[in-house]
XYZ file of C-alpha atoms in Angstrom:
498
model
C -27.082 30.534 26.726
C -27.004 30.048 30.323
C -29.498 32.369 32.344
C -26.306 33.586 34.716
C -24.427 34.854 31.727
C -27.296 36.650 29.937
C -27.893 38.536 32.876
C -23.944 39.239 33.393
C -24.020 40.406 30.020
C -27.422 42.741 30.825
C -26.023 44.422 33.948
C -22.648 45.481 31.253
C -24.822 46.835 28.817
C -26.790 49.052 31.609
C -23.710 50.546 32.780
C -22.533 51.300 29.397
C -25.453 52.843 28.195
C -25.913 54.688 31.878
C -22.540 55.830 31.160
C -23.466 57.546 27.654
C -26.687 58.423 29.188
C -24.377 60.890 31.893
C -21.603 61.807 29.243
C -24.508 63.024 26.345
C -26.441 64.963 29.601
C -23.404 67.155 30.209
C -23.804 70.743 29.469
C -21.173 73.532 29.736
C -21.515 75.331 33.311
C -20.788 79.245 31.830
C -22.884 80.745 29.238
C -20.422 83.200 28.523
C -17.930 80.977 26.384
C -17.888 81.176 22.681
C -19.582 79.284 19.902
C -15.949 77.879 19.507
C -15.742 76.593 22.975
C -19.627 75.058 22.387
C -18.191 73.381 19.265
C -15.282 71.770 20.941
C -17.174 70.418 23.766
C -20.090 68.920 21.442
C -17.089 67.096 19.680
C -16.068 66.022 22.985
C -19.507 64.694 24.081
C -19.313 62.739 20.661
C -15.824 61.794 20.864
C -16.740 60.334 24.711
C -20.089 58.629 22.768
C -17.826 56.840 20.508
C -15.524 55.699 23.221
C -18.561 54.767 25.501
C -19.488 52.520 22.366
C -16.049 50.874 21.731
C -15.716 49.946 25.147
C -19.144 48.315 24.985
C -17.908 46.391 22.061
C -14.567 45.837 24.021
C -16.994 43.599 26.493
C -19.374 42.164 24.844
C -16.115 40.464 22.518
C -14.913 39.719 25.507
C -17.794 38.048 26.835
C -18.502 36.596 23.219
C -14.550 35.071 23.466
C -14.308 33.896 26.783
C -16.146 30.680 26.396
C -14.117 29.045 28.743
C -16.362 31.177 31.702
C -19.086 29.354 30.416
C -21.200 27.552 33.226
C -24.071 25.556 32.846
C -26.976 26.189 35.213
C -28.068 23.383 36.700
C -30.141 24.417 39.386
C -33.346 22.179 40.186
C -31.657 19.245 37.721
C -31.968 17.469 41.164
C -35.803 18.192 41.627
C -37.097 18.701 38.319
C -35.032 16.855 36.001
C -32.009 18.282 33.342
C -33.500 21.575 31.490
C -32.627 21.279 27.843
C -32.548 24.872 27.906
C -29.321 25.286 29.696
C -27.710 22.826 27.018
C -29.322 24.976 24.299
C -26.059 27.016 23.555
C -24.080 23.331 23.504
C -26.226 22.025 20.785
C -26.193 25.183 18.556
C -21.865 24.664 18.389
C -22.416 21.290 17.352
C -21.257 21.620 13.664
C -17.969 23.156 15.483
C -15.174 21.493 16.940
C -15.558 22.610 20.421
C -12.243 24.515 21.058
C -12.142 28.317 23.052
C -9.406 29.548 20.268
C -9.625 27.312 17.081
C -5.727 27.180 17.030
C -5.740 24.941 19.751
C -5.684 21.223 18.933
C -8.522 18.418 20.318
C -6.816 15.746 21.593
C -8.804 12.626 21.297
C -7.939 9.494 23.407
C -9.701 5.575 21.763
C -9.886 2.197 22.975
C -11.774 -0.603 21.774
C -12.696 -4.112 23.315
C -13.503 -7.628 20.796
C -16.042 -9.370 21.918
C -16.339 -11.648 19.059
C -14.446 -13.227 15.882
C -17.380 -14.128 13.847
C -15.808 -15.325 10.598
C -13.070 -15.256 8.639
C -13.222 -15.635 4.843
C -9.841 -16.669 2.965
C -11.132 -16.826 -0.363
C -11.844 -12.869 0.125
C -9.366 -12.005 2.435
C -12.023 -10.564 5.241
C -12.104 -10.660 8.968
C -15.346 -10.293 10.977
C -15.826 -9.563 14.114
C -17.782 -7.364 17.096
C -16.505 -4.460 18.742
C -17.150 -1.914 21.534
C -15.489 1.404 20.269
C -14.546 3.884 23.177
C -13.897 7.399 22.591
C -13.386 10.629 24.940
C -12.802 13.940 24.139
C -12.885 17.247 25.985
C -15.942 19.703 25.271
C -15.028 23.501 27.261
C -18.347 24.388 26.796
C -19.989 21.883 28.842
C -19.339 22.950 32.732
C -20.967 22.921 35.666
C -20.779 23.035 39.619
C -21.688 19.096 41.347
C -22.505 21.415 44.326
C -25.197 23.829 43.140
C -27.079 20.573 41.471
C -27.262 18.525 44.072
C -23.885 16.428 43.608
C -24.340 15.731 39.739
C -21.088 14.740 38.138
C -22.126 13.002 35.143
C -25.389 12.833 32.617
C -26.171 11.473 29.771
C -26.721 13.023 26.347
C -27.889 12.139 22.732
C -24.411 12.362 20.606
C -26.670 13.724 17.742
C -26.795 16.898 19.585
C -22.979 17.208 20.403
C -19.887 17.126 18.038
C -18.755 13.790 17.394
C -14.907 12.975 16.329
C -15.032 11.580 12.806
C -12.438 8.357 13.438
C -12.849 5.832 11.382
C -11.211 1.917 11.175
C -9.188 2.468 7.114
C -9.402 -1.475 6.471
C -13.944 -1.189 7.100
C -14.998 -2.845 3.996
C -18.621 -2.677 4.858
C -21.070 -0.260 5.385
C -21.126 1.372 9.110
C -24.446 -0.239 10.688
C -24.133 1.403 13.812
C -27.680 1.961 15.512
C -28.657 5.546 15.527
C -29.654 7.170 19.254
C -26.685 6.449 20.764
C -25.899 8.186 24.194
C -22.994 10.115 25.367
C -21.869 10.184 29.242
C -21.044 13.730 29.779
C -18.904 15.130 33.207
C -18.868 18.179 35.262
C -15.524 19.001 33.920
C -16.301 18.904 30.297
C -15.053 15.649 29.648
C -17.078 13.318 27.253
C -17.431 9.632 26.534
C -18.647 8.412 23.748
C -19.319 4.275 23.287
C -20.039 2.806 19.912
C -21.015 -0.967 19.419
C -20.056 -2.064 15.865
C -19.855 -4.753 12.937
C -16.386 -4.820 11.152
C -15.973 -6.344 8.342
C -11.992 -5.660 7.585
C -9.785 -6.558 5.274
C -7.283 -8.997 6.526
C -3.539 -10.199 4.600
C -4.335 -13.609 5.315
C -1.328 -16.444 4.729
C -2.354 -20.177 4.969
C 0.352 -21.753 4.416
C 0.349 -24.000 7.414
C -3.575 -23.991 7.579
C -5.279 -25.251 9.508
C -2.404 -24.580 12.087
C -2.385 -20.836 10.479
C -2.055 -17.363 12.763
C -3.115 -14.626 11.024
C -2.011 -11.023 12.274
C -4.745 -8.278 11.032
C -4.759 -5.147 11.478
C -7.319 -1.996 12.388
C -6.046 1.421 11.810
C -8.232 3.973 13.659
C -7.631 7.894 11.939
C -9.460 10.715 11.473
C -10.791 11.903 8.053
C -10.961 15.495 8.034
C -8.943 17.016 10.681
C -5.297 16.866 10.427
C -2.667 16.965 13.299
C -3.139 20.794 13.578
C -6.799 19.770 14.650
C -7.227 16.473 16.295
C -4.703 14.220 18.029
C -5.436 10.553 18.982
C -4.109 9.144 22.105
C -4.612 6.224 23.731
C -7.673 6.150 26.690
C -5.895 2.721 28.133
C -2.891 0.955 27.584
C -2.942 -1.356 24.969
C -2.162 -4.462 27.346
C -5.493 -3.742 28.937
C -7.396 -3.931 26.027
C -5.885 -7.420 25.102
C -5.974 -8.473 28.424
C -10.417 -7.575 28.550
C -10.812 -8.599 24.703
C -9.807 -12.220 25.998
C -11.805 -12.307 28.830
C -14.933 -11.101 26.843
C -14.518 -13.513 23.734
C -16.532 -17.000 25.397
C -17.696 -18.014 21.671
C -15.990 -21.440 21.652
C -15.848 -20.979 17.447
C -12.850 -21.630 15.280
C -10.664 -18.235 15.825
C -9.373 -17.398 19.099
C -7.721 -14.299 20.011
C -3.657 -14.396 20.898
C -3.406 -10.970 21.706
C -3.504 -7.293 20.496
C -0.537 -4.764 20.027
C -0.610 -1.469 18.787
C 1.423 1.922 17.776
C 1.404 5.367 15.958
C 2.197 6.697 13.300
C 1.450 9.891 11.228
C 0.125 9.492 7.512
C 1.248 12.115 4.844
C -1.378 12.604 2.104
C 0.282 15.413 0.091
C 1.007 18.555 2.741
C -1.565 17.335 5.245
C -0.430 14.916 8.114
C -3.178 12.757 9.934
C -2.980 11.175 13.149
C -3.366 7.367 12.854
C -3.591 4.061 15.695
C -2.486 0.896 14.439
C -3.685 -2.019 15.854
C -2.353 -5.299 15.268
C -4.986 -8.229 15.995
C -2.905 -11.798 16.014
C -5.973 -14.709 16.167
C -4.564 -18.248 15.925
C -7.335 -21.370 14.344
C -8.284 -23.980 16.053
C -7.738 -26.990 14.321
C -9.476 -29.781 16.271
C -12.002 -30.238 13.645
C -9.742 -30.392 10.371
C -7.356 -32.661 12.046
C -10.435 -34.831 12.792
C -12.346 -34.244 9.519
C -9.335 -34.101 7.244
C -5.855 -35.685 8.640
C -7.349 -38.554 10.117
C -9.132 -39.999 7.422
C -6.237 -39.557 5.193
C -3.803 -40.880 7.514
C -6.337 -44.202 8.133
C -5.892 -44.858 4.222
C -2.192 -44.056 3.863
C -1.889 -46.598 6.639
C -4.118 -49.589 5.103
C -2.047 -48.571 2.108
C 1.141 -49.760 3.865
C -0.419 -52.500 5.250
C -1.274 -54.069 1.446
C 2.103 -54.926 0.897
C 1.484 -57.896 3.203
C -0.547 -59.285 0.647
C 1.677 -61.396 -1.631
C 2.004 -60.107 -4.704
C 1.922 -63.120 -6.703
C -1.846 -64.169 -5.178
C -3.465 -61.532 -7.774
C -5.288 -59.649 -4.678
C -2.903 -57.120 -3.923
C -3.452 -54.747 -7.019
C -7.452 -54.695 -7.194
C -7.446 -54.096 -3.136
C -5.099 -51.076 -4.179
C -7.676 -49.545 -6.877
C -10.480 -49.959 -4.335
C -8.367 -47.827 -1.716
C -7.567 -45.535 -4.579
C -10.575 -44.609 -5.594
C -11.880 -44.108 -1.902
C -9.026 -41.720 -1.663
C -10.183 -39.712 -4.992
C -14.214 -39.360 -3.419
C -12.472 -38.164 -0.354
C -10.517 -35.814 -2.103
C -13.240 -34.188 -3.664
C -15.788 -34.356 0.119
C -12.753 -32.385 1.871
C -12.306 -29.344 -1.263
C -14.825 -27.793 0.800
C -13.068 -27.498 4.247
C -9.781 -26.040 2.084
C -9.110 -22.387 1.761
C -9.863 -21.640 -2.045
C -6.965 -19.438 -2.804
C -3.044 -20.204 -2.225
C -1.743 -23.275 -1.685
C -1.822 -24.408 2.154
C 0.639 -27.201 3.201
C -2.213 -29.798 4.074
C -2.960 -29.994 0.251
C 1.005 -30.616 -0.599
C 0.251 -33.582 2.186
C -2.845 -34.713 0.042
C -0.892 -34.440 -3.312
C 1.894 -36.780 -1.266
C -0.250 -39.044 -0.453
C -2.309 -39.336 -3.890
C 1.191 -39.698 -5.310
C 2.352 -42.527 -3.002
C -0.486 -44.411 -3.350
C -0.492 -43.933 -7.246
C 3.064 -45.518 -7.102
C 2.180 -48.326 -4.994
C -0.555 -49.661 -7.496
C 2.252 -49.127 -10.112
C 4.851 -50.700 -8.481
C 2.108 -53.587 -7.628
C 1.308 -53.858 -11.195
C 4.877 -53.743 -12.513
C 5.612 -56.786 -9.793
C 2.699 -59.002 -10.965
C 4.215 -58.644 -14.716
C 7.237 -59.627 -13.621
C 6.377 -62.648 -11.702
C 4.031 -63.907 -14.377
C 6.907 -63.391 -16.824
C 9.593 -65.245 -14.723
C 7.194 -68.482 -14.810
C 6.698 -68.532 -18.433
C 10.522 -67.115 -19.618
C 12.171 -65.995 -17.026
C 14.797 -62.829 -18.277
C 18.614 -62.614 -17.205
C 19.263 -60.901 -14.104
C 21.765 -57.653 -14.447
C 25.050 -57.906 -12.954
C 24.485 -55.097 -10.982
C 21.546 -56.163 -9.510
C 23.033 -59.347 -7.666
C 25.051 -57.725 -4.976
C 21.652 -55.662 -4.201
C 19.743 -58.974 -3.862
C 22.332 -60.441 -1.558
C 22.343 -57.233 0.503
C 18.623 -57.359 0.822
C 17.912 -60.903 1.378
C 20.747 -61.219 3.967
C 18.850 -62.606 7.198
C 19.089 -59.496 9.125
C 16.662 -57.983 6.764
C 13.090 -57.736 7.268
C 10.321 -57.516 4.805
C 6.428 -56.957 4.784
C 5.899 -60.066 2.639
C 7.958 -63.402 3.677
C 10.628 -64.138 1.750
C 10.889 -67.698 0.363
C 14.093 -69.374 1.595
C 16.104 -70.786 -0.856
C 17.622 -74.600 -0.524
C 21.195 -75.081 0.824
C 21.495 -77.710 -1.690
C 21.341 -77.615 -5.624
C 17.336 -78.812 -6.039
C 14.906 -76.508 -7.056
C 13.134 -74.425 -4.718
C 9.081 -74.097 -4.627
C 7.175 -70.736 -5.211
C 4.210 -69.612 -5.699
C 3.084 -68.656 -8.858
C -0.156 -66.482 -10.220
C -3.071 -68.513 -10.151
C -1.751 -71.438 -8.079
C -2.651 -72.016 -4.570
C -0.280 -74.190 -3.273
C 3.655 -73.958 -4.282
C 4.974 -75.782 -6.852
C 8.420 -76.557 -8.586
C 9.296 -74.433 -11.744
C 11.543 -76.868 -12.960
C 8.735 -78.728 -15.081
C 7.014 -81.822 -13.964
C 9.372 -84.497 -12.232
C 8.102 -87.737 -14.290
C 10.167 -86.074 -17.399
C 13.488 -86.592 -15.852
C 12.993 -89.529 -14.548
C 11.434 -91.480 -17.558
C 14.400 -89.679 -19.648
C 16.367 -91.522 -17.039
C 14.524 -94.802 -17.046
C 14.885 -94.281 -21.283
C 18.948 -94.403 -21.143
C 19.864 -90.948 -21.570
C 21.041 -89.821 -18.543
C 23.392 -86.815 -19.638
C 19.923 -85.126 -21.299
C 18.923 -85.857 -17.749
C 21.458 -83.901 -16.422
C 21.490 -80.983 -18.692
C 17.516 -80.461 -18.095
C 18.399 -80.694 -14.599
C 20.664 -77.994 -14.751
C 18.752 -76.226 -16.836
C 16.035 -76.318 -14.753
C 18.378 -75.285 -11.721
C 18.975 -72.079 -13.463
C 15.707 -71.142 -14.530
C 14.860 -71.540 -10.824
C 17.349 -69.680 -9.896
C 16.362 -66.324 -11.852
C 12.910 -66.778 -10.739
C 14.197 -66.974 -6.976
C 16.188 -63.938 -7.988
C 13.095 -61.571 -9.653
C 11.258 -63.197 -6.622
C 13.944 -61.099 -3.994
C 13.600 -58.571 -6.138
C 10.195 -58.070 -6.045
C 10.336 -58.283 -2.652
C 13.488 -55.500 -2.087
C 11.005 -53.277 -4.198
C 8.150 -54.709 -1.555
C 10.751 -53.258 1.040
C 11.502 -50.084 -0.165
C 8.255 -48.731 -1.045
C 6.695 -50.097 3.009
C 9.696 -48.746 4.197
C 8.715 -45.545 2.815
C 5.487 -44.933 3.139
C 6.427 -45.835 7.593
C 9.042 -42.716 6.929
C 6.520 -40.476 5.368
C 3.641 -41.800 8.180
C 6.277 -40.953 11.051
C 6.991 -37.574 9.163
C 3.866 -36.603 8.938
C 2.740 -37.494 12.445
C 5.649 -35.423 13.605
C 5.104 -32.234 11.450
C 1.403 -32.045 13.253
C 2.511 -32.418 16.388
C 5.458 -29.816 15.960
C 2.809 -27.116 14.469
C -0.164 -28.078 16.269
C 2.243 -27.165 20.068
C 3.498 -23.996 18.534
């Protein structure tokens, strides 16, 4: 207690007790009145004892209530340093919420400032990062005059020694490791500021859906445990754009969050009859996804494109289908290298883009393998062409068409027209060997000559026709795979600018 108010308090109880001291000394001033008159007046030196007494208990409540008069000493703090002493009375209300009547509410005011996004973790839903927690309060207790201590406004103080508001962050999913011996700034007026460095380790909704273009929003809800609204209110020490506006500024960590900004509002929490005070703050961080468009998109998109550029190869040399398989199976190893940059839960929409381009590249070597067949069937017994399908070959092979393999231009005239088979290097005639004719010719029979000539003429003609169609199929399937290329391209750009 404050040497000032102890002595206030000494100098009451003197003139109390020299008032008793004068109301017990008085003695009646005639002898002559009765033992009646005696009694009466010894009643009335006890009833004026009693009073003398209540009043003294009148002041010293008084004194006892009116902690709002108290004022801390600080005399010599400018020579000789802060005396402990004249906090002593502080420290002993520490388990108390520092209030003069304990109706009267504590309004505490928070801010915060990121200085780092350490980590995120998708599999477990967890946001790290680094803040500097700011809290201020008012303590009545704690008062003093600059001018008697030589222009002192502000000291510092271990928090162990004064109350602390118990606000806590609800989505903490760690325990606090906040270093013990922290200081408090403490003003003239009463007013007290309390900075916390900490670890938090929140949880965090995360969607990654569009990873690794994904922006999470997380949130941090600051509340008190204990004390309701009838005890503490939370405010706000500086507006919220502030704290976005420093957080920003503060994070330099070029690592693979950065911050888009910070909102916040209040709300009130019912837990059965009892109402708490809470801030909300809403912490939107967007990735950066240099390094899995470079680690992950690229490579992909390099295959996918040597892919498309296969169906140059002709189909009918044998190399197309085993240069397939090789790119294949690349694919599959990189597959399984890049299951470690992916997020282990959900389903992001890179790995629909891998699945897309597994698939396409599946039905290429299919559609590869399902060509070869066919042209190694139409040299040995060439099948009837569907009625249906002619109008489709005309529309395909019309000149203004263009195809990834070259088309083999068919005669104006009725001869047979040369193609390249499976195994052959250089093109050759499918109508047989042309000695046969011609000795069937030199034999006499020339309408046998003519009806293998015609025959020949048609079986040429299906093979020229399974030949377009290989080729439309060629078509399709390069045409595709540019469409899915240019879609893709287009969907990074789109999400990688917003």
């Amino acid at each position: 207690m404050p040497p000032d108010i102890c002595l206030f308090k000494a100098r009451v109880r003197g003139v109390a007790c020299g008032l008793l001291r004068s109301a017990s000394s008085l003695s009646p001033q005639r002898s002559t009145l009765s033992q009646r008159r005696a009694k009466e007046k010894k009643m009335g030196r006890g009833g004026l004892h009693e009073n003398g007494c209540f009043l003294f208990l009148i002041l010293y409540l008084l004194l006892q209530g009116r902690g709002d008069t108290f004022t801390i000493n600080c005399s010599g703090f400018d020579r000789y340093g802060v005396d402990p002493a004249a906090f002593q009375a502080v420290f002993d209300r520490k388990a108390f919420r520092p209030v003069i009547n304990y109706s009267i509410r504590t309004h505490v005011n928070i801010s915060f400032t990121m200085s780092a996004i350490v980590e995120v973790d998708a599999q477990l839903q967890l946001m790290t990062s680094f803040l500097w927690l700011n809290v201020i309060w008012y303590n009545p207790f704690i008062r003093w005059n600059p001018e008697e201590c030589g222009g002192i406004r502000k000291i510092s103080i271990a928090a162990e020694n004064l109350w602390l508001p118990d606000i806590f962050i609800e989505e903490f999913m760690d325990v606090d490791q906040t270093a013990i011996g922290l200081m408090a700034y403490v003003n003239s007026e009463g007013l007290i500021k309390y900075d916390k460095p900490m670890k938090v380790v929140s949880i965090c909704n995360l969607d990654i859906f569009y990873f690794p273009f994904d922006e999470q929003n997380c949130t941090l809800t600051f509340s008190s445990f204990i004390y309701t609204v009838e005890n503490v209110v939370l405010g706000m020490e500086k507006k919220v754009q502030e704290i976005s506006n420093t957080s920003k500024n503060l994070i330099r960590s070029k690592g693979e969050w950065v911050l888009l900004g910070i909102h916040q509002r209040m709300m009130k929490m019912t837990v059965g009859t009892n109402q708490y005070d809470q801030i909300i703050f809403y912490v939107a961080i967007r990735r950066r996804p240099r390094l899995y468009v470079i680690n992950l998109l690229v490579p992909s998109g390099f295959l996918v494109a040597i892919d498309a550029l296969s169906f140059y190869l002709p189909a009918e040399s044998g190399n197309r289908a085993p240069f397939k398989m090789t790119l294949l199976l690349g694919y599959n190893v990189f597959l399984l290298r890049m299951n470690d940059f992916l997020p282990a839960t959900g389903t992001p929409l890179i790995s629909v883009y891998f699945a897309l381009c597994l698939s396409l590249m599946v039905v290429s070597l299919l559609e590869t393998i399902f060509i070869t067949y066919l042209l190694h069937l139409a040299t040995t017994q060439p099948p009837p062409v569907p009625r249906w399908l002619h109008p489709l070959l005309l529309y395909w092979a019309s000149p203004r068409k263009c195809c990834p393999t070259a088309l083999q231009k068919g005669n104006k005239g009725q001869g047979p027209t040369p193609t390249h088979l499976p195994g052959v290097k250089e093109p050759v005639q499918l109508v047989g060997k042309v000695s046969v004719p011609r000795q069937a010719e030199l034999n006499g029979c020339p309408g046998s000559t003519r009806a293998q000539q015609e025959e020949e003429t048609q079986r040429q003609r299906l093979v020229d026709l399974w030949v377009k169609f290989s080729h439309m199929m060629d078509t399709l399937l390069f045409r595709l795979y540019l469409l899915f290329m240019a879609t893709s391209v287009v969907t990074v750009i789109i999400l990688w600018n917003t």
